[in-house]
mmCIF file of C-alpha atoms in Angstrom:
data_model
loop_
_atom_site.group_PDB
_atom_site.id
_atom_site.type_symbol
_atom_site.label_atom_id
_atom_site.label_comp_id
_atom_site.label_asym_id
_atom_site.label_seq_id
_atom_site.Cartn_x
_atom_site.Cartn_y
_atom_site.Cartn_z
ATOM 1 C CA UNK A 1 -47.130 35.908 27.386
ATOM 2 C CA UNK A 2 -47.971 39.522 27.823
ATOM 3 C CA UNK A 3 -45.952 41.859 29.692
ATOM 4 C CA UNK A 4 -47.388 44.849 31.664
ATOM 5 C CA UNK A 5 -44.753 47.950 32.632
ATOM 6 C CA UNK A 6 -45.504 49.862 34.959
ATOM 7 C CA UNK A 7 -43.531 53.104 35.430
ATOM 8 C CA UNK A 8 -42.450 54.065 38.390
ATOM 9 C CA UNK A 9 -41.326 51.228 39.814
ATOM 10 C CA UNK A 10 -41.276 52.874 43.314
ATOM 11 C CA UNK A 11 -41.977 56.987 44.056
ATOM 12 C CA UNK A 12 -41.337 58.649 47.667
ATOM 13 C CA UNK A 13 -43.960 61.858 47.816
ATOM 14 C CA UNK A 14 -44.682 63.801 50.825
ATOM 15 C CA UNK A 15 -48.555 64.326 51.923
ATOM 16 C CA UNK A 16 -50.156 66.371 49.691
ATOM 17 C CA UNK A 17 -48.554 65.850 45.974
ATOM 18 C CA UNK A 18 -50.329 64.259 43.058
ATOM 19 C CA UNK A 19 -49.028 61.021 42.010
ATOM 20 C CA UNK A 20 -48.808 60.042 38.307
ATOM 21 C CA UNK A 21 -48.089 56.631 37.222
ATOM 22 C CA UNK A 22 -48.777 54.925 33.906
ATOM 23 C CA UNK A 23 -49.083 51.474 32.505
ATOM 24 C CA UNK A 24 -47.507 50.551 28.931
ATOM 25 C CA UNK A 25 -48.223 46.844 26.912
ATOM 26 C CA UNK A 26 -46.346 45.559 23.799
ATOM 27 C CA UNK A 27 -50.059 45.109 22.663
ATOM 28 C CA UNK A 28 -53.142 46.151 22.447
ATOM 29 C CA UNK A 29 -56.079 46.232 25.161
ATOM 30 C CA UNK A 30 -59.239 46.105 25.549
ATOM 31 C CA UNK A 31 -59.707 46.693 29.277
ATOM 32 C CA UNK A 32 -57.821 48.135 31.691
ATOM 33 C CA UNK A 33 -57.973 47.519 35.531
ATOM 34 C CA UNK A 34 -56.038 49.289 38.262
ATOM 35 C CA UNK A 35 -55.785 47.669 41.303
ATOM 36 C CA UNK A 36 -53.989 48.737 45.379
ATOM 37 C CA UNK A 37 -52.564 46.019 47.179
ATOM 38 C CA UNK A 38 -51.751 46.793 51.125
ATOM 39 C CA UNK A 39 -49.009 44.529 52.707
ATOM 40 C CA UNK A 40 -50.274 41.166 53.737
ATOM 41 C CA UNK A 41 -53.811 41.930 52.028
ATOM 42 C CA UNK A 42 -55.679 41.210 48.791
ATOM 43 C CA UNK A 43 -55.644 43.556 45.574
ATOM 44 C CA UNK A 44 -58.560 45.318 45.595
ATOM 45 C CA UNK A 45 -60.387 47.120 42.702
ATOM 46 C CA UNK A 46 -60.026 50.566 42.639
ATOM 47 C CA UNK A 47 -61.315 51.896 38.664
ATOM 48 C CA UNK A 48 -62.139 49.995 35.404
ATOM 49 C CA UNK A 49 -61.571 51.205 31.470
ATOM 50 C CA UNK A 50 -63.323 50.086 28.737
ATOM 51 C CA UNK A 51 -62.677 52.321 26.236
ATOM 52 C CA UNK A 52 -60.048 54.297 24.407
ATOM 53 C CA UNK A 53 -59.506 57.644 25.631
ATOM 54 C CA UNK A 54 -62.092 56.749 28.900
ATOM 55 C CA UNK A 55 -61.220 58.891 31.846
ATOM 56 C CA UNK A 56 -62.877 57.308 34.998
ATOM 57 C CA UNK A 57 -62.784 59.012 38.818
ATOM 58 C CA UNK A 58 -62.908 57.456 42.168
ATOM 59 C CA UNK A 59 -62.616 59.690 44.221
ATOM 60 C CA UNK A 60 -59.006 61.488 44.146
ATOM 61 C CA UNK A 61 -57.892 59.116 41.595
ATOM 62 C CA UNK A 62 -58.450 59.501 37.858
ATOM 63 C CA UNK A 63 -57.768 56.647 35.775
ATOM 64 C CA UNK A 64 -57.466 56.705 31.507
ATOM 65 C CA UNK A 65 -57.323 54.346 28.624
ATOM 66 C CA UNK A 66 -54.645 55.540 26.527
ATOM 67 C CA UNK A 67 -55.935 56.327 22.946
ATOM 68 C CA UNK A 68 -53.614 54.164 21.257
ATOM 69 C CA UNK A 69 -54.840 51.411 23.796
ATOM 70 C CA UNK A 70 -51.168 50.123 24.241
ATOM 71 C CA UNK A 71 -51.306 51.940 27.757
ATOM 72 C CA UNK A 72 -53.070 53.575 30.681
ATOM 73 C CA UNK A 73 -52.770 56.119 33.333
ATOM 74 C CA UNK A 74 -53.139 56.292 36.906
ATOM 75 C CA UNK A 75 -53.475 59.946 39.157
ATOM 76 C CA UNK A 76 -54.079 60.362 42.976
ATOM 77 C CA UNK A 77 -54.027 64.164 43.528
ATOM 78 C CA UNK A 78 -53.527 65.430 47.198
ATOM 79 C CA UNK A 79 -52.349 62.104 48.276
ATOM 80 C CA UNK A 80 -52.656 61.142 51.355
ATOM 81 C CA UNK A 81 -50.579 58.304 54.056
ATOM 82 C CA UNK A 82 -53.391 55.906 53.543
ATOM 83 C CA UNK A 83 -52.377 55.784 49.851
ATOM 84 C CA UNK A 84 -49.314 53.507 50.893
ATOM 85 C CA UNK A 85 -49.316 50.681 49.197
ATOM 86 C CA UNK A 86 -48.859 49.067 45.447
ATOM 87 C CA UNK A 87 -50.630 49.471 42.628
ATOM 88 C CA UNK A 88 -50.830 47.080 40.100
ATOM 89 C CA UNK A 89 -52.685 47.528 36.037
ATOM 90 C CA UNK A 90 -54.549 44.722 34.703
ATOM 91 C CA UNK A 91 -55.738 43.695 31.368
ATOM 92 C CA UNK A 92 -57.421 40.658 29.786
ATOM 93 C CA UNK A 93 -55.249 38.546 27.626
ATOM 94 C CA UNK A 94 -55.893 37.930 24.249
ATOM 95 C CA UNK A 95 -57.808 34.494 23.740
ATOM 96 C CA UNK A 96 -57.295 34.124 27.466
ATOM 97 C CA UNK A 97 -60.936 34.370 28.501
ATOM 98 C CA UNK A 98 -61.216 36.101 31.552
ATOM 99 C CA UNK A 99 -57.581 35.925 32.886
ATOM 100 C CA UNK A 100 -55.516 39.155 33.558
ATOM 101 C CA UNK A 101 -52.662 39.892 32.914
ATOM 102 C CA UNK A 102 -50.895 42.205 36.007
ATOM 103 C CA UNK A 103 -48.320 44.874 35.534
ATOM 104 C CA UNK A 104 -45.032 44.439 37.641
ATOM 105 C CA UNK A 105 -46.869 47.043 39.753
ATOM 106 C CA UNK A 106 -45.454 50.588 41.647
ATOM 107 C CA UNK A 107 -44.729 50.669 44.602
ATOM 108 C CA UNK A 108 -46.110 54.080 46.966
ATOM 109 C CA UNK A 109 -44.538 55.624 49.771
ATOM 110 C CA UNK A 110 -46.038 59.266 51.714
ATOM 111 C CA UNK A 111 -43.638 60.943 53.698
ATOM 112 C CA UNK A 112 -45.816 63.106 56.113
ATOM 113 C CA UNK B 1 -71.152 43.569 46.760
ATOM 114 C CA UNK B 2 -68.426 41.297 45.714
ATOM 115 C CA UNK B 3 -66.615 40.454 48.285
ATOM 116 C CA UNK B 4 -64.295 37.290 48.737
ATOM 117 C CA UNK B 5 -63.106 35.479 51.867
ATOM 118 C CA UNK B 6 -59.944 33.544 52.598
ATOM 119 C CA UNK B 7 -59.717 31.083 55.086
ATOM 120 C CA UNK B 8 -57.616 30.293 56.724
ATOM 121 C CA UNK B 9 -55.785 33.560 56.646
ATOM 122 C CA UNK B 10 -52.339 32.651 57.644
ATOM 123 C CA UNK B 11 -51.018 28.593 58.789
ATOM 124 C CA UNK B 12 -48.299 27.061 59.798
ATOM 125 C CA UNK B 13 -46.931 23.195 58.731
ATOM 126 C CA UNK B 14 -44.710 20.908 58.329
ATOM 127 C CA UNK B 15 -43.252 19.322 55.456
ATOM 128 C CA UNK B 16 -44.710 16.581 53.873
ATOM 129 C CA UNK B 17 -48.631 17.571 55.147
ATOM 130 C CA UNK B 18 -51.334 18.921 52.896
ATOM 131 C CA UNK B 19 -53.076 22.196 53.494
ATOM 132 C CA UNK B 20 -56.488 23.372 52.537
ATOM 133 C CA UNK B 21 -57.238 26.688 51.527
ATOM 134 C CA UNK B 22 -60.708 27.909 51.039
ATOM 135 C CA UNK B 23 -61.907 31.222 48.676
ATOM 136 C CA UNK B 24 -65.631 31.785 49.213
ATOM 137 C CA UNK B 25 -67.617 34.818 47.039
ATOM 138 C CA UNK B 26 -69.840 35.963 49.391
ATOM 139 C CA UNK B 27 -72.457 38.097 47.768
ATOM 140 C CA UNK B 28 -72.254 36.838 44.349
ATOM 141 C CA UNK B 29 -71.600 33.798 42.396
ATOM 142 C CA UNK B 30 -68.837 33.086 40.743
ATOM 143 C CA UNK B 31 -68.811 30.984 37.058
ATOM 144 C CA UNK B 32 -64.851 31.350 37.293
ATOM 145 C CA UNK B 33 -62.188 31.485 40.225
ATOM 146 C CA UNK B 34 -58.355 31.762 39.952
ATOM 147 C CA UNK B 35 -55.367 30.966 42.330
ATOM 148 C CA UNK B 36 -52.685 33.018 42.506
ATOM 149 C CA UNK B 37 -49.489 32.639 44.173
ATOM 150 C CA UNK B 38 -47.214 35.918 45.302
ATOM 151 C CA UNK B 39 -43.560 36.230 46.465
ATOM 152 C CA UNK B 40 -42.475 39.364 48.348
ATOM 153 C CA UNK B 41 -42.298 42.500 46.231
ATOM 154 C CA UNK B 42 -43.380 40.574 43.418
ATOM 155 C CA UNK B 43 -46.460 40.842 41.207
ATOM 156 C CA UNK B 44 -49.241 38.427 41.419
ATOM 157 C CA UNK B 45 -48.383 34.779 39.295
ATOM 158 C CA UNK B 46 -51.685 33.038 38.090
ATOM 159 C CA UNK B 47 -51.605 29.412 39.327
ATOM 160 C CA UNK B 48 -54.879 28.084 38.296
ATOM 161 C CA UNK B 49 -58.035 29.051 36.517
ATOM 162 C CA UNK B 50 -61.378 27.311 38.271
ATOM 163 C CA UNK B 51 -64.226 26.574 36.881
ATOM 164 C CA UNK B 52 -67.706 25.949 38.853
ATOM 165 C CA UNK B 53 -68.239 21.790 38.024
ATOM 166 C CA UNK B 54 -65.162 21.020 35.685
ATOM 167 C CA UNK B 55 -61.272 20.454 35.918
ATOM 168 C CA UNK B 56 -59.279 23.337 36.532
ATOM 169 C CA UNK B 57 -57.108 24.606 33.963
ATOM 170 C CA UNK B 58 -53.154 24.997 35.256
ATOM 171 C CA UNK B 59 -50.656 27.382 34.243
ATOM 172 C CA UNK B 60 -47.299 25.826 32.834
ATOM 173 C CA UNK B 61 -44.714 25.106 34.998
ATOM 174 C CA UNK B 62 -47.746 24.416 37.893
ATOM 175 C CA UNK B 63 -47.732 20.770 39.377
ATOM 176 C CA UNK B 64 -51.237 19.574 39.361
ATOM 177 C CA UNK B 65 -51.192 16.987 41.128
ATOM 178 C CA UNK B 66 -49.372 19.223 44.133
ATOM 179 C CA UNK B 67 -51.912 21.850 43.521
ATOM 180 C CA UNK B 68 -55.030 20.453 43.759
ATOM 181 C CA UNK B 69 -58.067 22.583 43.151
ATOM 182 C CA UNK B 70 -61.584 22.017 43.786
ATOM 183 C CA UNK B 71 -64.676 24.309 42.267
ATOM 184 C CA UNK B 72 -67.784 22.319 44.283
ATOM 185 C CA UNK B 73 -70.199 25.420 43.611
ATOM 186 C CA UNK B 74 -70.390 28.894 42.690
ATOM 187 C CA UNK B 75 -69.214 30.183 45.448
ATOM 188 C CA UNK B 76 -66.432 28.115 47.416
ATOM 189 C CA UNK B 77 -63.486 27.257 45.310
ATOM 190 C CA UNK B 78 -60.729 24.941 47.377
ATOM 191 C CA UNK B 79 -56.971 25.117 46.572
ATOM 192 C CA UNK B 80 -55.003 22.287 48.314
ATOM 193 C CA UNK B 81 -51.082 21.784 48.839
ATOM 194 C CA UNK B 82 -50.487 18.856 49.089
ATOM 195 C CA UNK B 83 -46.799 17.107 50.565
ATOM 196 C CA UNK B 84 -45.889 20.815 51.300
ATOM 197 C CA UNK B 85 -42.509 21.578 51.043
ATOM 198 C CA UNK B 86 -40.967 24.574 52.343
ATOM 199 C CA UNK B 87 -40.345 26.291 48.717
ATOM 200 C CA UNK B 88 -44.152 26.243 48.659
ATOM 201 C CA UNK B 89 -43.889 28.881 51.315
ATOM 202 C CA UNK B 90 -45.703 31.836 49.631
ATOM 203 C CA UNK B 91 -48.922 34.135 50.307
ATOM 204 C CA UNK B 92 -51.625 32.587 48.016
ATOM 205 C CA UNK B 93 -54.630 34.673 46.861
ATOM 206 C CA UNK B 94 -57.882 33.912 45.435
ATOM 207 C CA UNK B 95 -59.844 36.026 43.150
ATOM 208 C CA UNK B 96 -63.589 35.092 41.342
ATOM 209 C CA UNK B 97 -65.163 36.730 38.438
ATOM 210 C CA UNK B 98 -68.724 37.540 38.662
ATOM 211 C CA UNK B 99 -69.348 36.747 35.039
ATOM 212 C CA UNK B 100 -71.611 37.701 32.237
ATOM 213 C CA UNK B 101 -71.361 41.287 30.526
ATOM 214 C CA UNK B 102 -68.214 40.977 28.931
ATOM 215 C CA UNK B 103 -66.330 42.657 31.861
ATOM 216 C CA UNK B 104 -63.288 41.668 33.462
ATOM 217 C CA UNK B 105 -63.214 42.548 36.685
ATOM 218 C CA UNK B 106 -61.553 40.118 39.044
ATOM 219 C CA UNK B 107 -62.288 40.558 42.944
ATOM 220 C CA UNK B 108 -59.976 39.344 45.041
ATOM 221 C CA UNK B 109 -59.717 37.643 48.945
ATOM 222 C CA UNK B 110 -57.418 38.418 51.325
ATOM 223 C CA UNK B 111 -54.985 36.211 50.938
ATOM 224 C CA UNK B 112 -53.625 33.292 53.002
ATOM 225 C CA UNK B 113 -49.907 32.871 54.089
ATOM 226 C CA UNK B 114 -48.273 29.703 53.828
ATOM 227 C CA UNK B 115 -44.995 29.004 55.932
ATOM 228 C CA UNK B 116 -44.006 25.209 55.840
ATOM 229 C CA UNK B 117 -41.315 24.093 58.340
#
């Protein structure tokens, strides 16, 4: 099946940095989703790309679709302790109908 | 909108029983439901897809019959273990899709930890 990378695996910032991870596929997609996941919780939705070269904001993060949609991009500027947590992409597979695929996530960790 | 309860959020059982596991969409409904199953510092490993009124469709390598899952309406899907073993000790989480609109977006519940003894 498909395989999502996610770069970093793991990053150590202090309070205040931006935080720049991406999300790379052997493949092409048509959607990307970026997802947080807090210990002992659900992944929750945090942006959604439809199209090539899309850059979408919530709040201090920026998501893109890559333009060669083989990957995707994730920023949280001025980050902040309550960004702890992972982040996982997501992306439809191919002839799957609506089941995702899920990067092997990266993990965040703000030093105060 | 779209949120998604688990219930229950954590349990506790022996080996051999069954447990029930519930995943309601609360403000919407949802045509599809999936089951995942996650192992510490792991990503998220799709179990099941669920469809409202028909069979669920399994992932290979996932027993069936030990994973039983139930779709009774558009918004309560039911995963069951059934003769849980303690290697089925795992946090399971539900997600639904609101559906329609060629979108993607999965939303998902808390999750529910399993710890068989």
């Amino acid at each position: 099946g498909q395989q999502l990378n996610q770069s970093p695996q793991s990053m150590f910032i202090q309070e205040g940095e931006d935080v720049s991870m991406n999300c790379t596929s052997s493949s092409i997609f048509n959607t990307w989703l970026w997802y947080k996941q807090e210990p002992g919780e659900g992944p929750v939705l945090l942006i959604a790309l439809y199209k090539a070269g899309e850059l979408t904001s919530n709040g201090r993060l920026t998501a893109q679709f890559g333009i060669t949609r083989k990957d995707s991009f994730l920023n949280i500027s001025a980050s902040i302790p309550s960004d702890v947590g992972i982040y996982f992409c997501a992306g439809p597979e191919p002839g799957g109908g609506n089941k995702l695929t899920f990067g092997t996530g990266t993990q965040l960790k703000v030093e105060l | 909108g779209a949120v998604v309860s688990q219930h229950p959020s954590w349990v506790i059982c022996k080996s051999g029983t069954s447990v029930k596991i519930e995943c309601r969409s609360l403000d919407f409904q949802a045509t599809t439901m999936f089951w995942y199953r996650q192992f510490p510092k792991q990503s998220l490993m799709l179990m099941a897809t669920s469809n409202e009124g028909s069979k669920a469709t399994y992932e290979q390598g996932v027993e069936k019959d030990k994973f039983l899952i139930n779709h009774a309406s558009l918004t309560l899907s039911t995963l069951t273990v059934t003769s849980a073993h303690p290697e089925d000790s795992s946090f399971y989480i539900c997600s639904a899709h609101r559906g329609g609109g060629g979108t993607y977006e999965q939303y998902f519940g808390p999750g529910t930890r399993l710890t068989v003894t």
